[in-house]
Short mmCIF file of C-alpha atoms and ligand atoms in Angstrom, two decimals:
data_model
loop_
_atom_site.label_atom_id
_atom_site.label_comp_id
_atom_site.label_asym_id
_atom_site.label_seq_id
_atom_site.Cartn_x
_atom_site.Cartn_y
_atom_site.Cartn_z
CA UNK A 1348 151.12 103.87 153.05
CA UNK A 1349 151.41 104.48 149.33
CA UNK A 1350 154.13 102.99 147.24
CA UNK A 1351 155.16 103.83 143.76
CA UNK A 1352 156.61 100.86 141.66
CA UNK A 1353 158.61 102.06 138.81
CA UNK A 1354 159.71 100.05 135.81
CA UNK A 1355 162.22 101.14 133.18
CA UNK A 1356 162.83 100.43 129.50
CA UNK A 1357 161.80 97.10 127.91
CA UNK A 1358 160.17 95.77 130.92
CA UNK A 1359 156.82 96.02 129.06
CA UNK A 1360 158.21 93.08 127.04
CA UNK A 1361 158.40 90.83 130.03
CA UNK A 1362 157.16 87.30 129.37
CA UNK A 1363 157.41 87.74 125.65
CA UNK A 1364 161.03 86.72 125.21
CA UNK A 1365 164.00 85.38 127.22
CA UNK A 1366 161.89 83.46 129.83
CA UNK A 1367 165.09 81.67 130.82
CA UNK A 1368 166.34 85.03 132.22
CA UNK A 1369 163.37 86.86 133.25
CA UNK A 1370 160.61 84.20 133.73
CA UNK A 1371 157.26 83.72 132.08
CA UNK A 1372 155.24 86.43 133.85
CA UNK A 1373 154.18 89.53 132.06
CA UNK A 1374 154.53 92.97 133.64
CA UNK A 1375 150.70 92.98 134.13
CA UNK A 1376 151.10 89.65 136.13
CA UNK A 1377 153.72 91.40 138.31
CA UNK A 1378 151.39 94.39 138.71
CA UNK A 1379 148.40 92.19 139.80
CA UNK A 1380 150.80 90.37 142.37
CA UNK A 1381 151.98 93.58 143.79
CA UNK A 1382 148.51 95.07 144.03
CA UNK A 1383 147.25 91.98 145.88
CA UNK A 1384 150.07 92.07 148.37
CA UNK A 1385 149.65 95.76 149.03
CA UNK A 1386 145.97 95.63 149.41
CA UNK A 1387 146.30 92.75 151.90
CA UNK A 1388 148.23 95.22 154.04
CA UNK A 1389 145.74 98.10 153.35
CA UNK A 1390 148.47 99.78 151.37
CA UNK A 1391 148.08 101.16 147.91
CA UNK A 1392 150.41 101.03 144.96
CA UNK A 1393 150.81 103.03 141.74
CA UNK A 1394 152.47 100.70 139.13
CA UNK A 1395 154.10 102.36 136.17
CA UNK A 1396 156.46 101.66 133.31
CA UNK A 1397 158.26 103.90 130.88
CA UNK A 1398 160.93 103.42 128.17
CA UNK A 1399 161.97 107.13 128.61
CA UNK A 1400 164.58 108.31 130.97
CA UNK A 1401 163.13 111.66 131.46
CA UNK A 1402 159.69 110.37 132.23
CA UNK A 1403 161.08 108.11 134.97
CA UNK A 1404 162.87 111.22 136.28
CA UNK A 1405 159.61 113.21 136.33
CA UNK A 1406 157.84 110.48 138.22
CA UNK A 1407 160.60 110.35 140.87
CA UNK A 1408 160.24 114.12 141.35
CA UNK A 1409 156.36 113.76 141.37
CA UNK A 1410 156.59 110.98 144.12
CA UNK A 1411 158.57 113.44 146.28
CA UNK A 1412 155.91 116.29 145.81
CA UNK A 1413 153.01 113.98 146.54
CA UNK A 1414 152.37 111.50 149.33
CA UNK A 1415 154.32 108.62 148.24
CA UNK A 1416 156.13 106.70 151.14
CA UNK A 1417 158.55 104.60 149.06
CA UNK A 1418 159.59 103.74 145.52
CA UNK A 1419 160.37 100.17 144.35
CA UNK A 1420 162.43 100.79 141.14
CA UNK A 1421 163.52 98.38 138.41
CA UNK A 1422 165.36 100.77 136.15
CA UNK A 1423 166.14 98.17 133.50
CA UNK A 1424 169.31 99.05 131.50
CA UNK A 1425 169.38 102.59 132.83
CA UNK A 1426 170.71 100.98 136.01
CA UNK A 1427 174.03 100.64 134.30
CA UNK A 1428 174.21 104.04 132.51
CA UNK A 1429 172.08 106.69 134.09
CA UNK A 1430 173.76 109.43 136.15
CA UNK A 1431 170.55 111.56 135.63
CA UNK A 1432 168.34 108.95 137.33
CA UNK A 1433 171.10 108.60 140.12
CA UNK A 1434 170.69 112.48 140.66
CA UNK A 1435 166.98 112.17 140.61
CA UNK A 1436 166.99 109.64 143.42
CA UNK A 1437 169.56 111.78 145.28
CA UNK A 1438 167.26 114.83 144.80
CA UNK A 1439 164.30 113.41 146.78
CA UNK A 1440 163.77 112.22 150.30
CA UNK A 1441 161.61 109.36 149.31
CA UNK A 1442 163.33 106.07 150.01
CA UNK A 1443 164.03 103.89 146.94
CA UNK A 1444 164.71 100.12 146.75
CA UNK A 1445 166.33 99.03 143.44
CA UNK A 1446 165.02 95.67 142.15
CA UNK A 1447 166.16 93.38 139.35
CA UNK A 1448 164.52 90.21 138.24
CA UNK A 1449 167.79 88.63 137.13
CA UNK A 1450 171.05 88.38 139.08
CA UNK A 1451 172.92 91.37 137.48
CA UNK A 1452 176.21 90.23 139.06
CA UNK A 1453 176.11 86.82 137.42
CA UNK A 1454 175.58 88.24 133.90
CA UNK A 1455 177.68 90.36 131.50
CA UNK A 1456 180.32 92.54 133.00
CA UNK A 1457 178.47 95.73 131.94
CA UNK A 1458 175.47 94.76 134.09
CA UNK A 1459 177.62 94.39 137.32
CA UNK A 1460 177.69 98.05 138.16
CA UNK A 1461 174.71 100.02 139.28
CA UNK A 1462 174.96 103.79 138.98
CA UNK A 1463 171.94 104.02 141.32
CA UNK A 1464 172.43 101.47 144.00
CA UNK A 1465 174.44 103.75 146.35
CA UNK A 1466 171.54 106.25 146.31
CA UNK A 1467 168.98 103.51 147.25
CA UNK A 1468 168.37 102.12 150.71
CA UNK A 1469 169.04 98.62 149.19
CA UNK A 1470 169.11 96.44 146.10
CA UNK A 1471 167.38 93.14 145.49
CA UNK A 1472 168.40 91.04 142.54
CA UNK A 1473 168.32 87.52 141.16
CA UNK A 1474 165.07 86.44 142.99
CA UNK A 1475 162.79 86.87 140.04
CA UNK A 1476 159.69 88.96 140.37
CA UNK A 1477 159.59 87.94 144.16
CA UNK A 1478 162.03 90.76 144.58
CA UNK A 1479 159.18 93.28 144.02
CA UNK A 1480 157.21 91.57 146.74
CA UNK A 1481 160.20 91.63 149.02
CA UNK A 1482 160.82 95.28 148.50
CA UNK A 1483 157.05 96.15 149.07
CA UNK A 1484 157.14 94.12 152.34
CA UNK A 1485 160.27 96.03 153.43
CA UNK A 1486 158.43 99.22 153.06
CA UNK A 1487 155.38 97.83 154.95
CA UNK A 1488 157.83 96.22 157.50
CA UNK A 1489 155.94 92.93 157.34
O1 CA2 B 502 167.01 91.88 135.75
C1 CA2 B 502 166.37 92.88 135.49
O2 CA2 B 502 165.29 93.16 136.18
C2 CA2 B 502 166.97 93.98 134.62
O3 CA2 B 502 166.61 95.30 135.23
C3 CA2 B 502 166.20 93.88 133.33
C4 CA2 B 502 166.79 94.81 132.22
C5 CA2 B 502 168.36 94.62 132.10
O4 CA2 B 502 168.82 95.57 131.14
C6 CA2 B 502 169.01 95.01 133.40
O5 CA2 B 502 170.43 94.67 133.27
C7 CA2 B 502 168.53 93.91 134.41
C8 CA2 B 502 166.05 94.30 130.91
C9 CA2 B 502 164.64 94.74 130.84
C10 CA2 B 502 163.77 93.72 130.24
O6 CA2 B 502 164.31 93.34 128.88
C11 CA2 B 502 163.69 92.27 128.30
C12 CA2 B 502 164.45 91.68 127.32
C13 CA2 B 502 163.83 90.55 126.63
C14 CA2 B 502 162.61 90.16 126.93
C15 CA2 B 502 161.91 90.78 127.80
C16 CA2 B 502 162.33 91.88 128.55
#
């Protein structure tokens, strides 16, 4: 089992500002946590972050053309805007779980809508970075 963990724009700033919304962990902390969980189930993860929509699209296509079994995707603010990422998810057979650290439904109105969720097998939000672990567990069915 091989999973791709994708992170969108500004998530490289995690732990540096707004800890009341996103917590104190850095993205590296999240990566280490995800790697530990995956390796305890003999699975491997490829953990990536980009601030660029096209790069995220290329990585989704690449996952479909390689041996990736599932994608855990925190698309950042592209969640609320990107038809191109929606189409990228729709264009591959790899299952995707959308993850948000914060509860997007309890925040500003512009964050309530996800352009991507309907193309994903599910959405996890508001549970902090534990959401990444839950999504990994879902793919591993543990
Ligand atoms: O809650 C989430 O995980 C989000 O995907 C985070 C995005 C936001 O645009 C989404 O609506 C929900 C923001 C990415 C991180 O932005 C930071 C801002 C300040 C400090 C650190 C990160």
